[in-house]
Every structure is written in structure tokens, then in C-alpha cells.
PDB file of C-alpha atoms in Angstrom:
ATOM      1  CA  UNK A  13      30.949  68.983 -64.855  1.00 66.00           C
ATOM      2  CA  UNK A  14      33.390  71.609 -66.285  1.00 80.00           C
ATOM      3  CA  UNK A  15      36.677  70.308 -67.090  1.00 90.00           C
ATOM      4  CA  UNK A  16      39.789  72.503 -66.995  1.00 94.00           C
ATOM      5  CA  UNK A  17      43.368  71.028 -68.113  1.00 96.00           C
ATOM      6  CA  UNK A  18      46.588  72.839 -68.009  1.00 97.00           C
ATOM      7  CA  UNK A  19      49.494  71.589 -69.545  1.00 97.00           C
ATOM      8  CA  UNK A  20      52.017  71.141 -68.524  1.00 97.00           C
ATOM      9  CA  UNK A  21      51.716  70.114 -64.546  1.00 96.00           C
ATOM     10  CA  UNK A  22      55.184  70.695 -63.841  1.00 96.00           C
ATOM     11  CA  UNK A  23      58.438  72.367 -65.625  1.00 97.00           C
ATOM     12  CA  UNK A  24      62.116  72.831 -64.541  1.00 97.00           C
ATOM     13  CA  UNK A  25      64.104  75.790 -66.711  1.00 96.00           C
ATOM     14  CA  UNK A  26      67.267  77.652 -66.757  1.00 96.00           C
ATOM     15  CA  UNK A  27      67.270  81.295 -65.853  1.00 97.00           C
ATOM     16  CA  UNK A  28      66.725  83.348 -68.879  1.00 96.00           C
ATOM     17  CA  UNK A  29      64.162  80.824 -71.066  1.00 97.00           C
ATOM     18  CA  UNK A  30      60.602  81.355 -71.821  1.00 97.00           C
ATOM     19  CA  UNK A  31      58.315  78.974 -70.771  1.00 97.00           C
ATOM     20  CA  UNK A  32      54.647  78.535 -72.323  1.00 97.00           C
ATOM     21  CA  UNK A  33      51.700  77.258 -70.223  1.00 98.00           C
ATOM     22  CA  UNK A  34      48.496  76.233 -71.968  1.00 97.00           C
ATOM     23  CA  UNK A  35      45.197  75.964 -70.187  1.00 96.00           C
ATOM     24  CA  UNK A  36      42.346  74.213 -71.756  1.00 95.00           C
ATOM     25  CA  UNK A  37      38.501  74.027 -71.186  1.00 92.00           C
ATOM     26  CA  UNK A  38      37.455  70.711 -72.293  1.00 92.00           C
ATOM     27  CA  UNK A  39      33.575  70.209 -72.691  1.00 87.00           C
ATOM     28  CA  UNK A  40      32.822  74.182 -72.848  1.00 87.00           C
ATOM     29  CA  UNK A  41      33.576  77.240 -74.278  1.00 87.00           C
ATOM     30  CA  UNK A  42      35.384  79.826 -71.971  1.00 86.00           C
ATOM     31  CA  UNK A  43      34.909  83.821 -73.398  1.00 82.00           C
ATOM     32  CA  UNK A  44      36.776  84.371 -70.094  1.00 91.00           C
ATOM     33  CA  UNK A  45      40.168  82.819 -67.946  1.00 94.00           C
ATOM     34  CA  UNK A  46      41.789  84.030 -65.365  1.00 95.00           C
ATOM     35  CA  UNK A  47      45.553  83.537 -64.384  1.00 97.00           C
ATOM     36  CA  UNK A  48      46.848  83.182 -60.713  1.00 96.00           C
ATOM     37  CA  UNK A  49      49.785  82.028 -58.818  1.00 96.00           C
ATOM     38  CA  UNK A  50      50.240  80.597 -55.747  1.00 95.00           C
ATOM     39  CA  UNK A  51      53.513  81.062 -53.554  1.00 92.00           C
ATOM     40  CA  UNK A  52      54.007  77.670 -50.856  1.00 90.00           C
ATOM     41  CA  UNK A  53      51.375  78.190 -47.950  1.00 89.00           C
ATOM     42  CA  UNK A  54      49.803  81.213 -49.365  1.00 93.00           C
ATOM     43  CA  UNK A  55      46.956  82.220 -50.858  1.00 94.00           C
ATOM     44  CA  UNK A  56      45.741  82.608 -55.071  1.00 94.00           C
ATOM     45  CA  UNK A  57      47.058  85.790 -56.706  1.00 94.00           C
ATOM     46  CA  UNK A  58      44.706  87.101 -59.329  1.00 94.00           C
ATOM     47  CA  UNK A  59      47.767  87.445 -62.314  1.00 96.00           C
ATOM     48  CA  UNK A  60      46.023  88.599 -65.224  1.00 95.00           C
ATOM     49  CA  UNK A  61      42.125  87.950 -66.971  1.00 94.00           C
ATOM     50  CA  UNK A  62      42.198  86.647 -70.462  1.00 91.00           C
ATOM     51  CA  UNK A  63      39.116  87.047 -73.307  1.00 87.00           C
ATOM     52  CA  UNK A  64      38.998  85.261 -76.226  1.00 85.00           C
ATOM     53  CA  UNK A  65      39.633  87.566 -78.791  1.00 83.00           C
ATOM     54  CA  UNK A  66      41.134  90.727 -77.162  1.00 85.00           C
ATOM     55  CA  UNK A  67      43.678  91.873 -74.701  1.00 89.00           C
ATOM     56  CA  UNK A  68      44.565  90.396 -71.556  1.00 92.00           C
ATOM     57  CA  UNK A  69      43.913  92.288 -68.621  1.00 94.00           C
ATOM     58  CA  UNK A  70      46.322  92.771 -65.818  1.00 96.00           C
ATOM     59  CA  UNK A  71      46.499  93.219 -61.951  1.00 94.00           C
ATOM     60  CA  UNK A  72      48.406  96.356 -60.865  1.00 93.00           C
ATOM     61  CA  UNK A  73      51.593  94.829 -60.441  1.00 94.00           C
ATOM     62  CA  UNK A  74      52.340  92.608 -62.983  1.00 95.00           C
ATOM     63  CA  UNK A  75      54.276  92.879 -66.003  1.00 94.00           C
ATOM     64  CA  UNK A  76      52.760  92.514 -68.964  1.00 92.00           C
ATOM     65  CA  UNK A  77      55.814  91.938 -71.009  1.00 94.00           C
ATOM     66  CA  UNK A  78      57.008  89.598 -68.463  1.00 96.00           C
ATOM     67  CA  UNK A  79      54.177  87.480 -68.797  1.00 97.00           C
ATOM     68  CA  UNK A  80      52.208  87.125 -71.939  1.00 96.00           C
ATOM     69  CA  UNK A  81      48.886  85.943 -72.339  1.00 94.00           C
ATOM     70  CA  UNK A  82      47.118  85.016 -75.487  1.00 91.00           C
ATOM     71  CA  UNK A  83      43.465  83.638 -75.798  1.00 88.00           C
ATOM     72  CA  UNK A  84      43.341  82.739 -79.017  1.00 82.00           C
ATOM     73  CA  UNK A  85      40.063  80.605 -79.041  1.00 88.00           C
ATOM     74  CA  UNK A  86      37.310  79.753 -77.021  1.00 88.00           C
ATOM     75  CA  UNK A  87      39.612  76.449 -75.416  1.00 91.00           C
ATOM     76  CA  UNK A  88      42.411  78.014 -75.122  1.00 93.00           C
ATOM     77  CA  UNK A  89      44.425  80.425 -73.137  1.00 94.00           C
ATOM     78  CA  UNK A  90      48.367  80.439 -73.001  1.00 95.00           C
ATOM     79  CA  UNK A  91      50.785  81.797 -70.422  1.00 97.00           C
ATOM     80  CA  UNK A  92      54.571  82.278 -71.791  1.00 97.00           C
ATOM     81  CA  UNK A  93      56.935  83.163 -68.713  1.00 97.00           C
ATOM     82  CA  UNK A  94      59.539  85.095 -70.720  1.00 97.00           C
ATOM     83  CA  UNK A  95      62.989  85.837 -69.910  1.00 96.00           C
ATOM     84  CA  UNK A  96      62.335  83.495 -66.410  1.00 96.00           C
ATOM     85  CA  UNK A  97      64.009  83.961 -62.947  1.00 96.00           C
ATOM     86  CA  UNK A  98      64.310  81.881 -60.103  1.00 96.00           C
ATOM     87  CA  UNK A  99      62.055  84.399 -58.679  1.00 95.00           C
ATOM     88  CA  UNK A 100      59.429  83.310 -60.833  1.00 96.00           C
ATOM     89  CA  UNK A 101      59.421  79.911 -59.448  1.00 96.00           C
ATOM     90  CA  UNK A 102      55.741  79.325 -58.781  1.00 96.00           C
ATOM     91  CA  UNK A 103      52.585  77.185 -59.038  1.00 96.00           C
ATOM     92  CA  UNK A 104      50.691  78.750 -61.940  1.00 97.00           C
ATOM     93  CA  UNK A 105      46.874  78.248 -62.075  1.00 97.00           C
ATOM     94  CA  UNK A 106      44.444  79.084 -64.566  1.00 96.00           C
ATOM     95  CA  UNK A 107      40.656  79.358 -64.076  1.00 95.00           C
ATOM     96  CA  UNK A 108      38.125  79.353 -66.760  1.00 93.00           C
ATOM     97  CA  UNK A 109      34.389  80.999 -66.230  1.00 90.00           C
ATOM     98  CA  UNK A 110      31.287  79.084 -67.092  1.00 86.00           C
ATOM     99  CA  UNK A 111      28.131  80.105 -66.930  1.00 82.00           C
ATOM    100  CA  UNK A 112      25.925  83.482 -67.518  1.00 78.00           C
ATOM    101  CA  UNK A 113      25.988  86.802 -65.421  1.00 73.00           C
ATOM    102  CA  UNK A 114      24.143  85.101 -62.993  1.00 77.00           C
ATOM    103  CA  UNK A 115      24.517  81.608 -62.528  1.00 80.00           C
ATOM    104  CA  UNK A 116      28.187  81.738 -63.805  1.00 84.00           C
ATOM    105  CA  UNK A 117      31.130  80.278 -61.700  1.00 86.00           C
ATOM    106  CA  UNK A 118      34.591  79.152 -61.969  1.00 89.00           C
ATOM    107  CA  UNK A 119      36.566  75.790 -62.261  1.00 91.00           C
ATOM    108  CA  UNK A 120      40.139  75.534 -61.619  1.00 94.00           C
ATOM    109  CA  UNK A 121      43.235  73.732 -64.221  1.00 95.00           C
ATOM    110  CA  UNK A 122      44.898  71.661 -62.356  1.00 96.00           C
ATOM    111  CA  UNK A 123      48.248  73.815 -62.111  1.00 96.00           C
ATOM    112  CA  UNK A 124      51.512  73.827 -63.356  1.00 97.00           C
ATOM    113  CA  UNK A 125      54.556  74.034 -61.155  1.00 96.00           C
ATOM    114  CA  UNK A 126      57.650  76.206 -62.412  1.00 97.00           C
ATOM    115  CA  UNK A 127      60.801  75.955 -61.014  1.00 97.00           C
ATOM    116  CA  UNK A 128      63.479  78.115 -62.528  1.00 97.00           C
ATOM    117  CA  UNK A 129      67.337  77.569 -61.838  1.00 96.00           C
TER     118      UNK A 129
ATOM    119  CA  UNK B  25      38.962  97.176 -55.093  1.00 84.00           C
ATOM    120  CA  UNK B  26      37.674  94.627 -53.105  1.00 88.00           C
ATOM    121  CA  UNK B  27      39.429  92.854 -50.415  1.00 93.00           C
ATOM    122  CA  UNK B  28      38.736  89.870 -48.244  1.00 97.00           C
ATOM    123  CA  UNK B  29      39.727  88.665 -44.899  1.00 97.00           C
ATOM    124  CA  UNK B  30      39.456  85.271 -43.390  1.00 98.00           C
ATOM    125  CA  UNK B  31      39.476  83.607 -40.241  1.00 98.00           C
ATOM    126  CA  UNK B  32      41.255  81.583 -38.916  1.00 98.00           C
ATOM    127  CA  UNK B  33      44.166  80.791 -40.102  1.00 97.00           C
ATOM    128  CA  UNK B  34      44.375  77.245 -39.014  1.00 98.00           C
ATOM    129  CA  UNK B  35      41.770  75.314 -37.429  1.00 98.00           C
ATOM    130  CA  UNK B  36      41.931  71.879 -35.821  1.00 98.00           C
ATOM    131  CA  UNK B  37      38.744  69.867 -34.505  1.00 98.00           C
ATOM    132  CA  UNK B  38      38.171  66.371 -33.615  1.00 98.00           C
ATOM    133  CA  UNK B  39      36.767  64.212 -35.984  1.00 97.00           C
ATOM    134  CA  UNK B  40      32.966  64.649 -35.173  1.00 97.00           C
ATOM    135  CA  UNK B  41      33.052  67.944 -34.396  1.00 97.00           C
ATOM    136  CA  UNK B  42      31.728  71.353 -36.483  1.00 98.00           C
ATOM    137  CA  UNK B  43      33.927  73.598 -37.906  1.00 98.00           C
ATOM    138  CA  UNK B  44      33.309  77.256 -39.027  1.00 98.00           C
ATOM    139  CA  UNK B  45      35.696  79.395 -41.184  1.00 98.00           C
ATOM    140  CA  UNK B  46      34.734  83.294 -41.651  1.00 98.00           C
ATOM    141  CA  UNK B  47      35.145  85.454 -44.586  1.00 98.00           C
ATOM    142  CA  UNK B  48      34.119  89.612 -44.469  1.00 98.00           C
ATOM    143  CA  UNK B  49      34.704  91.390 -47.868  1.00 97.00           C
ATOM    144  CA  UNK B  50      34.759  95.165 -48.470  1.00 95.00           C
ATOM    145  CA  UNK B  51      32.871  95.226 -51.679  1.00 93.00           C
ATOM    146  CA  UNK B  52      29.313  96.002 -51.250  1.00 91.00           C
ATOM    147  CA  UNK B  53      28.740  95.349 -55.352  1.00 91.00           C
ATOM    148  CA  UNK B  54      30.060  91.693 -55.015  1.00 92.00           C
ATOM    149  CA  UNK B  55      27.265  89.042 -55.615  1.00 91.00           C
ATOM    150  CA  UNK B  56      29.080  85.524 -55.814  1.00 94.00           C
ATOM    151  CA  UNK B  57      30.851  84.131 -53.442  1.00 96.00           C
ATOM    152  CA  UNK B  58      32.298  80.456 -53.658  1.00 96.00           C
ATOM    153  CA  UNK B  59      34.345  78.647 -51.262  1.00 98.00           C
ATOM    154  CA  UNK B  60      36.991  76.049 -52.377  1.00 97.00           C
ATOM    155  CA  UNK B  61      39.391  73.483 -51.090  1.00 97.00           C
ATOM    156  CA  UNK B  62      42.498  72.853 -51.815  1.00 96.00           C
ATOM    157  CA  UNK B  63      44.829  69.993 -50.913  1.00 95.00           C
ATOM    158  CA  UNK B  64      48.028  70.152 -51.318  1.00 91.00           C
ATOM    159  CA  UNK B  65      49.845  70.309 -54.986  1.00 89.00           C
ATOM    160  CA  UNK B  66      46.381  70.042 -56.224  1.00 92.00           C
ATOM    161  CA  UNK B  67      43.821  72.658 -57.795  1.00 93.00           C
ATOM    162  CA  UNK B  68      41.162  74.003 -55.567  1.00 94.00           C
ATOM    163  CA  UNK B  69      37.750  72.597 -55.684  1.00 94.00           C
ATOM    164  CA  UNK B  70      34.636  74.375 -55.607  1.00 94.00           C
ATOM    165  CA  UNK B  71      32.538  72.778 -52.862  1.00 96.00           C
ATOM    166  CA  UNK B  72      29.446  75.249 -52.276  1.00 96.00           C
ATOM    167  CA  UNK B  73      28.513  78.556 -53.622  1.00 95.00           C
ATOM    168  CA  UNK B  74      26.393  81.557 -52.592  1.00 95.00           C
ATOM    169  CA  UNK B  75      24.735  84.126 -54.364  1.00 92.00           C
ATOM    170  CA  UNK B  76      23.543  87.688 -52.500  1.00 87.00           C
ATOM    171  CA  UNK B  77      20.185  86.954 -53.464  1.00 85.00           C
ATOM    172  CA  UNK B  78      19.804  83.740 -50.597  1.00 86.00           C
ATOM    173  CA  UNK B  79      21.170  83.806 -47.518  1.00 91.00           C
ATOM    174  CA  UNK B  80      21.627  80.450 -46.872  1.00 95.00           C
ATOM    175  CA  UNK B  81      22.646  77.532 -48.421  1.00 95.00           C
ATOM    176  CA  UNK B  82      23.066  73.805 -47.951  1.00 97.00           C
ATOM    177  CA  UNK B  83      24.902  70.833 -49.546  1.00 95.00           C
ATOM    178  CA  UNK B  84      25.063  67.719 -47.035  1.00 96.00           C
ATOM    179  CA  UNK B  85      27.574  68.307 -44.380  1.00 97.00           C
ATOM    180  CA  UNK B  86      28.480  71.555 -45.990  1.00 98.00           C
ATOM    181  CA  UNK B  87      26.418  75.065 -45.795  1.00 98.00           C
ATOM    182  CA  UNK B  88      27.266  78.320 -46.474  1.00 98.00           C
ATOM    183  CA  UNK B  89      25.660  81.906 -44.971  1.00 97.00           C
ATOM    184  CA  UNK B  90      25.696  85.212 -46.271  1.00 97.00           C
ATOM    185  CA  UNK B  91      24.898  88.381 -44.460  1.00 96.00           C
ATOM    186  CA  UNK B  92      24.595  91.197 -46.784  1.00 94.00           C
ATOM    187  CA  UNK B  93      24.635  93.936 -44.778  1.00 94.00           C
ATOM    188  CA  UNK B  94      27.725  93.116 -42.458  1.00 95.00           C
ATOM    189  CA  UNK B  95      29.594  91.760 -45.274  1.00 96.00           C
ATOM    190  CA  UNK B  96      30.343  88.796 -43.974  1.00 96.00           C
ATOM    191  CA  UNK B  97      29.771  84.990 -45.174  1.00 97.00           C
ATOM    192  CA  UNK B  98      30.667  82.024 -43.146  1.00 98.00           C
ATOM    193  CA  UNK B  99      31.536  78.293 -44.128  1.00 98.00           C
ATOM    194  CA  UNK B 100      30.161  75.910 -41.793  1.00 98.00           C
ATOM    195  CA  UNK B 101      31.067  71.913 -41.760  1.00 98.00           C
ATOM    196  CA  UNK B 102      29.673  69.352 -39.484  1.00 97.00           C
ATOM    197  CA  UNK B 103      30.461  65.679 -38.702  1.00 98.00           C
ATOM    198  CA  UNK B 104      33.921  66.030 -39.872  1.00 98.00           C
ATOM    199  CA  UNK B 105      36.135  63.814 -41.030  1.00 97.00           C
ATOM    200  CA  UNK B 106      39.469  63.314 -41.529  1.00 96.00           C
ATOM    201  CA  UNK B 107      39.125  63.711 -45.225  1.00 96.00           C
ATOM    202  CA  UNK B 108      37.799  67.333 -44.804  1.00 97.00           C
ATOM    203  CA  UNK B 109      41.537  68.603 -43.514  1.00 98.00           C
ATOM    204  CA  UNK B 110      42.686  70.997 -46.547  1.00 98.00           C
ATOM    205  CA  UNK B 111      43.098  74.303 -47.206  1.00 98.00           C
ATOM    206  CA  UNK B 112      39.852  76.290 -47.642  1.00 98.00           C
ATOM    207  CA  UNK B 113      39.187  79.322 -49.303  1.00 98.00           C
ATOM    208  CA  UNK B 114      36.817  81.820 -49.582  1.00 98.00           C
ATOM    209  CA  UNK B 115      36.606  84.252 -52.287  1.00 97.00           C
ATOM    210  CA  UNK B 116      34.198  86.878 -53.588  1.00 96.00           C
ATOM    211  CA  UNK B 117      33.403  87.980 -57.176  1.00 92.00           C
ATOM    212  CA  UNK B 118      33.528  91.949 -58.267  1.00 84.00           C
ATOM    213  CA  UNK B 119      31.781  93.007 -60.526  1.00 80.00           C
ATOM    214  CA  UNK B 120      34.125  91.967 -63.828  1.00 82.00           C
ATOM    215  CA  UNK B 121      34.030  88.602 -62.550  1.00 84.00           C
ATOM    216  CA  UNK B 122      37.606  88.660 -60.656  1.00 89.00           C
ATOM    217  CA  UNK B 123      37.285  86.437 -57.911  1.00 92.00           C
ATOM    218  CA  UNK B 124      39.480  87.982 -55.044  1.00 93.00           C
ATOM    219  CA  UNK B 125      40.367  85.051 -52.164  1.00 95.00           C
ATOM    220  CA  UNK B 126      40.612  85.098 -48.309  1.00 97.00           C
ATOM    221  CA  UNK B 127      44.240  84.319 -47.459  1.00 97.00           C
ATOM    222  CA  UNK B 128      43.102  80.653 -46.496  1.00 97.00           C
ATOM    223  CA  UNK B 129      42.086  78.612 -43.495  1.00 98.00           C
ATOM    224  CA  UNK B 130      44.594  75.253 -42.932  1.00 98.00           C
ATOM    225  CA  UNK B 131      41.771  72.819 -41.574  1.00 98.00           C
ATOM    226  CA  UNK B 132      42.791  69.488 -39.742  1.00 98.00           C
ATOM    227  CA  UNK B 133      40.644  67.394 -38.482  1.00 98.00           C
ATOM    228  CA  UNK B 134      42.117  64.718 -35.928  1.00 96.00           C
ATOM    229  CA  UNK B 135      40.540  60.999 -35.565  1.00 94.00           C
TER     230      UNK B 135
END
């Protein structure tokens, strides 16, 4: 099956760093990720969707400049936290697509847990 | 944009027993819609999938239903076990491919 990794699964920072998460797609080629977050007990939060090649699109809400996003291959989508706040304290998770228009779906990295001080 | 709702919350059953989580979605264009679980610190797992073209679907204890025209699709387990308590989600797919999740059902099943 589809293999996502996401490196790396957990990360403690000071306020004020930048902090880069990678997400991988091991035995395919994803055109498409997607970034969420997850607060304790609550549900995914669609973040941002990354193509290869082009600009990362973002949900009404989020800052762009806050968090960067760069899918610079078909493997490979990055997430840098810049300029991090305890507020930004989170479980990240990326999601790549597989599949065509209609038999596509999506697998799941296995998250990366940020804890800013 | 689209926007989903799920029910319940939490759910507990005896191990044995059915259980049935509910998902409606507001987005009459949406044509996927997966369910996952999630334990917890882990990533969710997709565990059955629907299309709008079927409206039912089966996978061993597991089966989904769609109904297209109330916009509503239902997650349905039997025999469970204690290995089935997670966090479930539902989630439907507009049309750039954004899945957009239920708030989650907290399942427990008791032995």
C-alpha cells in the first residue's frame, strides 16, 4: 500500500525558532499533499494543499508567511513553522493523494508533534 | 464550502454489539467519502471508502452507506471488539480534492 513518512515525529523548540517538517511519499509519486493539524481531542484542520511544482494553497485563516510550504518534488513536501509560539504547539499531519480523479484517495504521515516553549 | 457533521460524539457498546456513527455533509458536488480511525498519537487509517456512484459498501465487519439525496453516509461496525475503540472519522472530498472531516466519534467498546 501507499506509504507516507513524516519526519520528524516529534520536536521541542524555543519560542521564536523555525522549525521544518518534511513529509515523504515512499513507493509513489504525490502531484498533491495536504497539511493539517490536530489540537488534543479534536478533529483534522485542513492547513494548507501543496503541488509539486507551484504554490501552496491555503485555508482562509492561515498565514502563509507563518507557515511555509514548499513541494519541491514529487516525494516531497516541507512545512517550516517560522518565528514559532507556544501557540503553535500542535500535532502536524501531512496527507499525500494517490490515485486518479476517480479512484484517487488519501494516506496519512504519521505526524509530527510540536511543542514550543 | 462544504461542511460536515457527525454523530455521536462518543459511543460505547459491549463487545458483540453493532455500532453506527453518522456523517451529513452540505456539499452536493462531493463524490468521495472515506472514513478513518485514529488511535491515539497515531495517524488516522483509512478503513473503508465510498464513492457517490454505489450506495453501499462492504469490507468484513465494516460497511459503509451513502444516501445521495439526504446527504448523509453512515459507518456501520458489527461484532465489535475491543480493538475497534478509537477515534473515527468521517470526511468528504470537494471537488479540489480537500477532504473536510466530521469532528470525530470517540468509540469504546467494553469486554
Amino acid at each position: 500500500g501507499a506509504v507516507v513518512s513524516q519526519h520528524p515525529s516529534r520536536v521541542i523548540c524555543k519560542s521564536g525558532t523555525s522549525v521544518k517538517i518534511e513529509c515523504r511519499s515512499l513507493d509513489f509519486q504525490a502531484t498533491t499533499m495536504f497539511w493539517y493539524r490536530q489540537f488534543p481531542k479534536q478533529s483534522l484542520m485542513l492547513m494548507a494543499t501543496s503541488n509539486e511544482g507551484s504554490k501552496a494553497t491555503y485555508e482562509q485563516g492561515v498565514e502563509k508567511d507563518k507557515f511555509l510550504i514548499n513541494h519541491a518534488s514529487l516525494t516531497l513536501s516541507t512545512l517550516t513553522v517560522t518565528s514559532a509560539h507556544p501557540e503553535d504547539s500542535s500535532f502536524y499531519i501531512c496527507s499525500a493523494r494517490v490515485g486518479g480523479a476517480l479512484t484517487d484517495t488519501q494516506y496519512f504521515g504519521p505526524g509530527t508533534r510540536l511543542t514550543v516553549l | 464550502g462544504e461542511n460536515v457533521e457527525q454523530h455521536p460524539s462518543t459511543l460505547s457498546v459491549q463487545e458483540g454489539d453493532s455500532a453506527v456513527i453518522k456523517c451529513t455533509y452540505s456539499d452536493s458536488a462531493s463524490n468521495y467519502f472515506p472514513w478513518y480511525k485514529q488511535e491515539l498519537g497515531k495517524r488516522p487509517q483509512l478503513i473503508i471508502d465510498i464513492r457517490s456512484n454505489v450506495g453501499e459498501k462492504k469490507d468484513q465487519r465494516i460497511a459503509v452507506t451513502l444516501n445521495k439525496t439526504a446527504k448523509h453516509f453512515s459507518l456501520h461496525i458489527t461484532e465489535t471488539q475491543p480493538e475497534d475503540s478509537a477515534v473515527y472519522f468521517c470526511a468528504a472530498r470537494d471537488s479540489s480534492y480537500k477532504l473536510i472531516f466530521g469532528s470525530g466519534t470517540r468509540l469504546l467498546v467494553r469486554p
